[in-house]
PDB file of C-alpha atoms in Angstrom:
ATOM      1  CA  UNK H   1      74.654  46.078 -35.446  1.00 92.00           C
ATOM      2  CA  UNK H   2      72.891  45.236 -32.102  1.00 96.00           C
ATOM      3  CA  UNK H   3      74.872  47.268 -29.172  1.00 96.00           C
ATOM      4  CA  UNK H   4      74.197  46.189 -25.625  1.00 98.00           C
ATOM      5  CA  UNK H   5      73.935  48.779 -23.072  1.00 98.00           C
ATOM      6  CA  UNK H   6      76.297  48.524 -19.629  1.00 97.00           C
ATOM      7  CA  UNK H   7      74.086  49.748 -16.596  1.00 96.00           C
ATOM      8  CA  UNK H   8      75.762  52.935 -17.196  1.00 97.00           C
ATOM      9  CA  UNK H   9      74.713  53.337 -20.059  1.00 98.00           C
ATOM     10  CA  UNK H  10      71.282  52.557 -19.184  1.00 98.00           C
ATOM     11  CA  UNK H  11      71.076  54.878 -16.339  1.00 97.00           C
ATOM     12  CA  UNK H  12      72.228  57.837 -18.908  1.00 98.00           C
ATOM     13  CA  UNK H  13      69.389  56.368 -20.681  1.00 98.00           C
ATOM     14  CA  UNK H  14      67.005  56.278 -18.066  1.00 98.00           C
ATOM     15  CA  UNK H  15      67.669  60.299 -17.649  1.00 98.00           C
ATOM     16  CA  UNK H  16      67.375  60.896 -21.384  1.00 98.00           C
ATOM     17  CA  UNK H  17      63.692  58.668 -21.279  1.00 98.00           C
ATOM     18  CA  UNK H  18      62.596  60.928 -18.046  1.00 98.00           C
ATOM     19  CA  UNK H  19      63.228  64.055 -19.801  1.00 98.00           C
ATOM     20  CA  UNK H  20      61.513  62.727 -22.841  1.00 98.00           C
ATOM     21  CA  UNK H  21      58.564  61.210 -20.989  1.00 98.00           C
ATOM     22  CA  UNK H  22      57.990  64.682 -19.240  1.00 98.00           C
ATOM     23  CA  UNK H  23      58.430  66.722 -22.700  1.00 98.00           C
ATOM     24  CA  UNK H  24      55.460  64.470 -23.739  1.00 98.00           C
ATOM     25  CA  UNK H  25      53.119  64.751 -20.867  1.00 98.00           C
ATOM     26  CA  UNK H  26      53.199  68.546 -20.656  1.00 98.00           C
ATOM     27  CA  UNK H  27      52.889  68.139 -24.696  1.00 98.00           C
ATOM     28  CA  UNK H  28      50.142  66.280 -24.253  1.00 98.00           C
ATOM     29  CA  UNK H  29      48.126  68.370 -21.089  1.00 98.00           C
ATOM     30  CA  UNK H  30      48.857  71.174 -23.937  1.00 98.00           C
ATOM     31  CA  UNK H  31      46.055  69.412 -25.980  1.00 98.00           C
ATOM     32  CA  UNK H  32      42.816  71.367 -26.217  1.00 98.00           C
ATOM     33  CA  UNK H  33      40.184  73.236 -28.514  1.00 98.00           C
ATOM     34  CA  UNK H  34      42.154  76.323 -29.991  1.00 98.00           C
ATOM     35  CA  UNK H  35      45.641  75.176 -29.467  1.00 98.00           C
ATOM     36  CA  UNK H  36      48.094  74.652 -32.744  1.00 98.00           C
ATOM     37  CA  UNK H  37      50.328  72.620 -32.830  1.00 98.00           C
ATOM     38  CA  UNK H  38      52.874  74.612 -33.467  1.00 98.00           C
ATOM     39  CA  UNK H  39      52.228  75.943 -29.505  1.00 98.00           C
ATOM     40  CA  UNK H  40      52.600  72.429 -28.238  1.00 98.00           C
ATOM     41  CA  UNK H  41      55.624  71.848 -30.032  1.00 98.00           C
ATOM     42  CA  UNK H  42      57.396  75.178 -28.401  1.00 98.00           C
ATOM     43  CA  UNK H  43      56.075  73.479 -24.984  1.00 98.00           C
ATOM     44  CA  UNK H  44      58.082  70.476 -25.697  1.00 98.00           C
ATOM     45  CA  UNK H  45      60.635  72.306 -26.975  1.00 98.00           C
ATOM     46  CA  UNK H  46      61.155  74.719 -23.914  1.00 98.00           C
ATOM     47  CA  UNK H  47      61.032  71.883 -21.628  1.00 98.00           C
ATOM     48  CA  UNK H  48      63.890  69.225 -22.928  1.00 98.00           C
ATOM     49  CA  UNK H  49      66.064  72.308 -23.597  1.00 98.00           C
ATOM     50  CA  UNK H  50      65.164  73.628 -19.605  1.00 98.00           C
ATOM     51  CA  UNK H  51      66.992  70.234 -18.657  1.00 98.00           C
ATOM     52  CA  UNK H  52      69.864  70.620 -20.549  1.00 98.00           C
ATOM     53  CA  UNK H  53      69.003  68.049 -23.232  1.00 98.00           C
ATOM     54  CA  UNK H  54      68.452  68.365 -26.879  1.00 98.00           C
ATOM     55  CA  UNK H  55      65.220  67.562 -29.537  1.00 98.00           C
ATOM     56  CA  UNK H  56      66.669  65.117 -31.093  1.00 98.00           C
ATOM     57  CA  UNK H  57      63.864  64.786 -33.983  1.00 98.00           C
ATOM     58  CA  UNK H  58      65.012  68.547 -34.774  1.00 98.00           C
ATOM     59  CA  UNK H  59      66.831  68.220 -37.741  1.00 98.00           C
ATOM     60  CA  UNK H  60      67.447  64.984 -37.630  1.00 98.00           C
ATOM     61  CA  UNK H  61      67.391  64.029 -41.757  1.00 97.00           C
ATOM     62  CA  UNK H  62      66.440  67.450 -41.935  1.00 98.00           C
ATOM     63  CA  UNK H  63      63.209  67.258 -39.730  1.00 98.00           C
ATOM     64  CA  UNK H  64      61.945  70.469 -38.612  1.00 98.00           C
ATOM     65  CA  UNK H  65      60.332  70.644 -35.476  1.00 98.00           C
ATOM     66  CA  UNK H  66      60.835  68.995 -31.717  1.00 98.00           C
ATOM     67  CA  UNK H  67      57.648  66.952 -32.176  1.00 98.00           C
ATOM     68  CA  UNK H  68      55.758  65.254 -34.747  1.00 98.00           C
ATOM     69  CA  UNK H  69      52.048  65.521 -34.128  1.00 99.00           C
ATOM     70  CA  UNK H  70      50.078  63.926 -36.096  1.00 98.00           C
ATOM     71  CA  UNK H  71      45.970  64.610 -36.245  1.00 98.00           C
ATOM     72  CA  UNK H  72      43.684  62.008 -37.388  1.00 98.00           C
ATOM     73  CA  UNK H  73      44.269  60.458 -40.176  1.00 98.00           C
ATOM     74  CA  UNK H  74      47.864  61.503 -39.923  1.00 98.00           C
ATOM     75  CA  UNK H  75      49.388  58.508 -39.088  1.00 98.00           C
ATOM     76  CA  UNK H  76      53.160  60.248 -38.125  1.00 98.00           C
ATOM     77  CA  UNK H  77      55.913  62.991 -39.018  1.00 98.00           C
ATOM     78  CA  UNK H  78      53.186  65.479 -38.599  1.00 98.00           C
ATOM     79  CA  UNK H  79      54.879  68.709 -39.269  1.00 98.00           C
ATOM     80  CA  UNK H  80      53.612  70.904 -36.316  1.00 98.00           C
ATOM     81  CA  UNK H  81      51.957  74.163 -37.976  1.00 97.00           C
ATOM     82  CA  UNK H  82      50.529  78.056 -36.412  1.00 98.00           C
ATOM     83  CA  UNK H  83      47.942  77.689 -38.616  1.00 97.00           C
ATOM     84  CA  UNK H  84      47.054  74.136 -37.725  1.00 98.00           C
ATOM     85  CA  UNK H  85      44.514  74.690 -35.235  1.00 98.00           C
ATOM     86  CA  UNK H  86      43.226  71.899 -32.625  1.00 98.00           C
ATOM     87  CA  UNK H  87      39.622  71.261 -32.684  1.00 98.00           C
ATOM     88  CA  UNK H  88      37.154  69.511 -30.241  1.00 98.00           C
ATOM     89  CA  UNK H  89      37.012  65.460 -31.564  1.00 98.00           C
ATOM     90  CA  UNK H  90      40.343  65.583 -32.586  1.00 98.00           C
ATOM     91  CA  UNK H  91      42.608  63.070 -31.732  1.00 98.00           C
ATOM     92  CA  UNK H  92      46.371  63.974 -31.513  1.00 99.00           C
ATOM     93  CA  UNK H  93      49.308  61.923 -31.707  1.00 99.00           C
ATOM     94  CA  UNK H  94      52.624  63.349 -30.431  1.00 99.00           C
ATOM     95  CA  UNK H  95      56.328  61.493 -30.895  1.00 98.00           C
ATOM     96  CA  UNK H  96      59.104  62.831 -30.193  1.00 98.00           C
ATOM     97  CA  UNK H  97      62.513  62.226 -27.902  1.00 98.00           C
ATOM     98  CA  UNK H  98      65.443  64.019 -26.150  1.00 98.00           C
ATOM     99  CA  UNK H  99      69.123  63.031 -25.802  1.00 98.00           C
ATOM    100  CA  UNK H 100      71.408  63.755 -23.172  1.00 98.00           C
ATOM    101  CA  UNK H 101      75.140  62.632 -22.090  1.00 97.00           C
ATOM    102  CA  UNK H 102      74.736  60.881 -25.757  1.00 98.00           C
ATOM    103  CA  UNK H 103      72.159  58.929 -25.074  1.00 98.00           C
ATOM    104  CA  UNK H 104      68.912  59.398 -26.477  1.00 98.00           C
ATOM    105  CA  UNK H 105      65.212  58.718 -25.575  1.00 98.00           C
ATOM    106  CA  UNK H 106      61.823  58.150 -28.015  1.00 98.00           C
ATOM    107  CA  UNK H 107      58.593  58.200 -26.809  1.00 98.00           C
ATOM    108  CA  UNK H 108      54.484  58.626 -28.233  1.00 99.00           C
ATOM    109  CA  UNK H 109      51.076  58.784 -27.475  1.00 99.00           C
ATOM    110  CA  UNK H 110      47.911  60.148 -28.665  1.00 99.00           C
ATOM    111  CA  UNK H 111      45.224  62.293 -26.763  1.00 98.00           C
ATOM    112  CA  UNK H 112      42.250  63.375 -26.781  1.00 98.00           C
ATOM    113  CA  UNK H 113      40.893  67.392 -27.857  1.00 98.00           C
ATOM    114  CA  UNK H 114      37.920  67.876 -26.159  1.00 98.00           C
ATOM    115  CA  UNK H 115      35.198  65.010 -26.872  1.00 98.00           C
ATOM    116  CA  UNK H 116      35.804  62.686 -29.035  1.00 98.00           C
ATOM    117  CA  UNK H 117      33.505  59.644 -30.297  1.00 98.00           C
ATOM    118  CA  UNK H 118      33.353  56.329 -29.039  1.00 98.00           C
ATOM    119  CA  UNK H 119      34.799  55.291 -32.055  1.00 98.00           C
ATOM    120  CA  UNK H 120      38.085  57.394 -31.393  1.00 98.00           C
ATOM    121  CA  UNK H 121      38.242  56.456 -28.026  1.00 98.00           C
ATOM    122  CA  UNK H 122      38.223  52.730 -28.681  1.00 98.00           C
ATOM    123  CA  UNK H 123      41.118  52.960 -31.475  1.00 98.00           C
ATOM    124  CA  UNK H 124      43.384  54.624 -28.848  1.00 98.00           C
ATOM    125  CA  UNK H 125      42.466  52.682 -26.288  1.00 98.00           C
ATOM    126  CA  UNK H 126      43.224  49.580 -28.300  1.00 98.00           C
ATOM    127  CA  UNK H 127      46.515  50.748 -29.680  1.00 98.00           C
ATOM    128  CA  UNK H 128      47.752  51.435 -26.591  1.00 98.00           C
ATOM    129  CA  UNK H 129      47.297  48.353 -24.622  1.00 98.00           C
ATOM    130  CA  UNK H 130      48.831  46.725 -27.623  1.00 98.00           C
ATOM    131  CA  UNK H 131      51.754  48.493 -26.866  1.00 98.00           C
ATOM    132  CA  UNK H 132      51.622  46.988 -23.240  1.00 98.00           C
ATOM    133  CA  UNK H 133      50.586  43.155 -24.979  1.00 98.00           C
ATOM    134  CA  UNK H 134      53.594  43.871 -27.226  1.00 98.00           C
ATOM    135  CA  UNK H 135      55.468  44.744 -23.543  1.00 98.00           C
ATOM    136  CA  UNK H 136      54.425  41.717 -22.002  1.00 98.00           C
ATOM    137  CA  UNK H 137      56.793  39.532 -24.879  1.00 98.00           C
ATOM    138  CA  UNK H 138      60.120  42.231 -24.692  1.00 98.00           C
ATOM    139  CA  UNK H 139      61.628  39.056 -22.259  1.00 97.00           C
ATOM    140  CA  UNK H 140      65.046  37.653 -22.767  1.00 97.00           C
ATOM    141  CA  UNK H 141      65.448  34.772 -24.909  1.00 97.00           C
ATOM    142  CA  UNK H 142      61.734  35.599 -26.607  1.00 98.00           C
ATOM    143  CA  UNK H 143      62.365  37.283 -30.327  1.00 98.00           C
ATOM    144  CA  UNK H 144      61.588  40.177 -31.938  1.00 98.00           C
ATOM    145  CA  UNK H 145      58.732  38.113 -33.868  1.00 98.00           C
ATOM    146  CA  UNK H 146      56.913  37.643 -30.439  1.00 98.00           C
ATOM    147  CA  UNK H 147      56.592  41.292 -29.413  1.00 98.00           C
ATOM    148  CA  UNK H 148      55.457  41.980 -33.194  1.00 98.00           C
ATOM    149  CA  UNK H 149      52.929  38.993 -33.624  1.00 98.00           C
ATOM    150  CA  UNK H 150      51.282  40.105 -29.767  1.00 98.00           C
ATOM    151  CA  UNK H 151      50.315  43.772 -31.283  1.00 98.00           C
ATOM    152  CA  UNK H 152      48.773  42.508 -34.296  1.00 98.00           C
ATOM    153  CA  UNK H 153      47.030  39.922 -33.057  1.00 98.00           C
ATOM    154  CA  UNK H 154      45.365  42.548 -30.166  1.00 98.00           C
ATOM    155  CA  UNK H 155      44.810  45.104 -32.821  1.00 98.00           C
ATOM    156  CA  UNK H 156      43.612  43.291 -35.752  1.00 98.00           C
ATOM    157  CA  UNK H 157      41.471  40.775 -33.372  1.00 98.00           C
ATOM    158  CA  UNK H 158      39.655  43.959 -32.931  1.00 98.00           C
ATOM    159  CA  UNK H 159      39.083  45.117 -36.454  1.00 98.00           C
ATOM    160  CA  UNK H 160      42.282  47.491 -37.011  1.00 98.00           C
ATOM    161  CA  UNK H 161      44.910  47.973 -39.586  1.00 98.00           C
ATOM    162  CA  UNK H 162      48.767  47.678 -38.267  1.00 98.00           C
ATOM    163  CA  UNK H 163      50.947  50.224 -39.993  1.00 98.00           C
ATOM    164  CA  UNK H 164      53.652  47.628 -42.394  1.00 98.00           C
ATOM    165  CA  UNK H 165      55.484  50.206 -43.487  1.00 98.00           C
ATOM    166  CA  UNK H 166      57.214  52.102 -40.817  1.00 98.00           C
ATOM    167  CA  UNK H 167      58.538  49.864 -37.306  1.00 98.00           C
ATOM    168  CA  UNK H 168      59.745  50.655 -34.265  1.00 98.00           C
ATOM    169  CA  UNK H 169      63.492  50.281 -33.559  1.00 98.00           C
ATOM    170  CA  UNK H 170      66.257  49.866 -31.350  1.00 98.00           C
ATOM    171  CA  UNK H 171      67.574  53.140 -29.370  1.00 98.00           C
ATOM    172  CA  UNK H 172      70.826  54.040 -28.265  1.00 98.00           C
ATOM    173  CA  UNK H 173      73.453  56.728 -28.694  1.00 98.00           C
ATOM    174  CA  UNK H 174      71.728  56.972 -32.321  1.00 98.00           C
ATOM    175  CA  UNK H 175      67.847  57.772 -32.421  1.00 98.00           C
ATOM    176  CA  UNK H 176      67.506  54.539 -34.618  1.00 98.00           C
ATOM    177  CA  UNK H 177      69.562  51.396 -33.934  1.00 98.00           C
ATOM    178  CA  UNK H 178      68.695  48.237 -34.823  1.00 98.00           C
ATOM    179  CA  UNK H 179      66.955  45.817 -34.468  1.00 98.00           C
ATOM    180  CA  UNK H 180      63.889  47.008 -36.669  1.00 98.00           C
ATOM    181  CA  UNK H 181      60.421  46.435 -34.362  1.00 98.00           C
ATOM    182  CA  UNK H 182      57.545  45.575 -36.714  1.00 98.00           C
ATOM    183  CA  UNK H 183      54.291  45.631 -35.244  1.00 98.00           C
ATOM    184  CA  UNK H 184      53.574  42.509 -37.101  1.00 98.00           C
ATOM    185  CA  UNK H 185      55.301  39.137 -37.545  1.00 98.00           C
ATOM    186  CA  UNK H 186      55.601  35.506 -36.580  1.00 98.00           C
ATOM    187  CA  UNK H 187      55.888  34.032 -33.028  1.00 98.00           C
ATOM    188  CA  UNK H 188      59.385  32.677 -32.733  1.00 98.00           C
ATOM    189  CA  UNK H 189      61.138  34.483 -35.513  1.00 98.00           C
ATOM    190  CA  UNK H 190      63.707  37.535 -35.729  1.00 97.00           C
ATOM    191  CA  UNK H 191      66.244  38.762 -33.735  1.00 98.00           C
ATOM    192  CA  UNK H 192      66.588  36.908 -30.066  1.00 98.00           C
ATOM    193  CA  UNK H 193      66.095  39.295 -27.386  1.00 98.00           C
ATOM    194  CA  UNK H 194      68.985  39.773 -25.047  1.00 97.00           C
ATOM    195  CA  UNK H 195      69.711  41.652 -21.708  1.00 97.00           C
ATOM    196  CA  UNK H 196      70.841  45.169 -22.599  1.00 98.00           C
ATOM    197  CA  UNK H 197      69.045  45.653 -25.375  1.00 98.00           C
ATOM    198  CA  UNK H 198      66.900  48.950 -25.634  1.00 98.00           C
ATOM    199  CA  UNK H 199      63.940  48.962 -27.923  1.00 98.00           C
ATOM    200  CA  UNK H 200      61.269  51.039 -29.017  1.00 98.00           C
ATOM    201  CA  UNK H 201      57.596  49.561 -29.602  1.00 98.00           C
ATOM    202  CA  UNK H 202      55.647  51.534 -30.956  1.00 98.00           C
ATOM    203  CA  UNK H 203      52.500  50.575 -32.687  1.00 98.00           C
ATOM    204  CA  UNK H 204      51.000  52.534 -35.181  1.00 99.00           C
ATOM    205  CA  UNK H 205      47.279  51.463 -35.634  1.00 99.00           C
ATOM    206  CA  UNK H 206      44.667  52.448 -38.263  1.00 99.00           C
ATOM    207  CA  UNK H 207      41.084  52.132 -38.007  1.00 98.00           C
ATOM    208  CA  UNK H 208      40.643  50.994 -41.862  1.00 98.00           C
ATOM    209  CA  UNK H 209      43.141  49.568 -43.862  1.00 98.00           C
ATOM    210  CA  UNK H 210      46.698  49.151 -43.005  1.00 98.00           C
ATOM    211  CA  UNK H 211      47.544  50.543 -45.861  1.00 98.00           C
ATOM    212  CA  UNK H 212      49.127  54.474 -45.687  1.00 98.00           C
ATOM    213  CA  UNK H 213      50.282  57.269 -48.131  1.00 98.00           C
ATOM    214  CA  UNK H 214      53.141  60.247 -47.814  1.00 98.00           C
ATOM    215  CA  UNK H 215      52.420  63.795 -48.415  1.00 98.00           C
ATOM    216  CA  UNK H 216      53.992  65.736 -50.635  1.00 97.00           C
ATOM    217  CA  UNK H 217      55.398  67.833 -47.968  1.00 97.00           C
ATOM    218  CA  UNK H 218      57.845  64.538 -47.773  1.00 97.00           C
ATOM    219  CA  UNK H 219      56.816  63.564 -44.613  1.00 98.00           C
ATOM    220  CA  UNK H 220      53.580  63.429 -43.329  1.00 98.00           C
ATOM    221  CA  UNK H 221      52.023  59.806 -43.529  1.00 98.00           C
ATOM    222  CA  UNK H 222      48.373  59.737 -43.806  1.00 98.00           C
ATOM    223  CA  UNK H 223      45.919  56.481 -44.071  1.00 98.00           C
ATOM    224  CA  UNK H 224      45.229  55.367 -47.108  1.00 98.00           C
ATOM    225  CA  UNK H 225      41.317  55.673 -46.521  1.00 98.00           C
ATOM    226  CA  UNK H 226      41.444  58.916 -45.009  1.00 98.00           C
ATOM    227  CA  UNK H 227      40.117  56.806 -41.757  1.00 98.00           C
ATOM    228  CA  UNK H 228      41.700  57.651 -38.240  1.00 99.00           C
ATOM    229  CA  UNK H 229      45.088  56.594 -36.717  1.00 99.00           C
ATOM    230  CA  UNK H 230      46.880  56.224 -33.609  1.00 99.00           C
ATOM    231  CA  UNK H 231      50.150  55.925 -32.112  1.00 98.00           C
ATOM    232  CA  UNK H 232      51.785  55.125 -28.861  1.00 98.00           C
ATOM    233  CA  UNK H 233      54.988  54.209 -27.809  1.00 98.00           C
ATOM    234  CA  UNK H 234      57.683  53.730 -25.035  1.00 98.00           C
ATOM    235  CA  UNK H 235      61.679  53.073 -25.414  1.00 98.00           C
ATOM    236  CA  UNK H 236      62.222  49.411 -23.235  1.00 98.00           C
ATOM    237  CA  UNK H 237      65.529  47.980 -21.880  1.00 98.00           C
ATOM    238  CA  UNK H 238      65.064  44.270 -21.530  1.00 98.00           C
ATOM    239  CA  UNK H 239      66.587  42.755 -18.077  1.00 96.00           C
ATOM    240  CA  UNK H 240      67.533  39.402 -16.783  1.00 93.00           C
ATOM    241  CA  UNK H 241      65.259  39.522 -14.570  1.00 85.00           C
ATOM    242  CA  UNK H 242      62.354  39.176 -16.825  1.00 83.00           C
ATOM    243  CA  UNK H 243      59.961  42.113 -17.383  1.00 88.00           C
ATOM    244  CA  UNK H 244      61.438  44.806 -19.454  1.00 96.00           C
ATOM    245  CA  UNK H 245      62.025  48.336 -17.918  1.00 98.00           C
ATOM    246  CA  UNK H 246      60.065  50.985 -19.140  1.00 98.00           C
ATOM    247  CA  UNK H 247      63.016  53.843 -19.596  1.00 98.00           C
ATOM    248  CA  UNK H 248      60.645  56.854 -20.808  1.00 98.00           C
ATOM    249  CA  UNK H 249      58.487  56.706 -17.669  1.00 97.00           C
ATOM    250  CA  UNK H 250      58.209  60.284 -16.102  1.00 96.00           C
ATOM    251  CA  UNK H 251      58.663  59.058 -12.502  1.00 93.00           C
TER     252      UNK H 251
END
């Protein structure tokens, strides 16, 4: 079931997207040669609890960490680790979301360790500004279809896999709501897109083959070809207005 949001609703959500946008930035300034990730997710952790929010990817279905951060080929639910230790040329995605007043917020985004090659560069760069291409179609009366058909058209028009297997979502008082968000689809098909709604896009983008694998840790997805990923991703309300509003922006 699709629930619209009342602009109270959306202001509670607009706190809950602050505090999660915030968590991620300092998450992500945490990033460097020597770090593990187990650090970063106490940073995160520290900071949405300093606001009086909650993690809400801690223990949710038995999750255990704030933050999933996922290196390289990990594509997500990276299970943050002491003994995973950050190296220069790493790239490192971080997800992860707070709640507050019962609302929640879900945001991503992958950074850079140190130097990293051109090659790793470009796939982040791409996969985020298909998050923004998939932005440009979260409009009323557009469907779900449009936002999914805009990021893989950017990504694979420039050689990448899109992840089929897991989607973005909508986001509410639950974590996941519906509508499902695939990053790839049809123009003109799915769900319509209606005022209220709140949405996460978040495409997950693989520099081989779309294709991915689970650990055996029972989370942790991986690429198939052991290739690198990357993963960014903002929670949306769409607006009568037109443009949808970004609700995890740290401003």
């Amino acid at each position: 079931m699709i629930v619209l949001k009342t602009r109270r609703e959306l202001e509670l959500m607009r706190e809950a997207g602050r505090i999660s946008a915030r968590a991620l930035k300092l998450a992500g300034e945490a990033v460097e040669p020597g770090v593990s990730t187990l650090e970063i997710d106490t940073i995160a952790r520290k900071y949405i609890e300093s606001q009086g929010a909650t993690p809400n990817f801690l223990g949710l279905y038995g999750f255990p960490a704030t933050a999933c951060i996922s290196v390289n080929n990990e594509v997500i639910h990276g299970i943050p680790d002491s003994k995973h230790i950050l190296k220069s040329g790493d790239i490192v995605s971080i997800d992860l979301g707070a709640a507050i007043h019962g609302y929640n917020g879900d945001n991503a985004a992958t950074f850079a360790c140190g130097d990293v090659s051109a090659e790793a560069k470009r796939l982040m760069d791409v996969t985020k500004e298909s998050l923004y291409a998939g932005l440009k179609c979260a409009v009323a009366g557009n469907r779900v279809g449009d936002i999914s058909n805009a990021v893989q058209k950017y990504c694979e028009d420039r050689g990448y896999g899109v992840v089929r297997d897991y989607t973005g979502h909508g986001v509410g008082a639950k974590l996941h709501e519906d509508p499902p968000i695939p990053n790839y689809g049809t123009p003109g098909k799915g769900v319509r897109l209606l005022p209220g709604m709140t949405i996460a896009v978040e495409p997950m983008i693989n520099e081989g083959t779309w294709r991915v694998k689970q650990l055996d840790n029972g989370w942790t997805v991986v690429t198939a070809d052991g290739k690198l990923s990357a993963h960014f991703e903002n929670t949306v309300a769409i607006t009568k207005s037109g443009e949808c509003v970004i609700l995890t922006d740290p401003d």
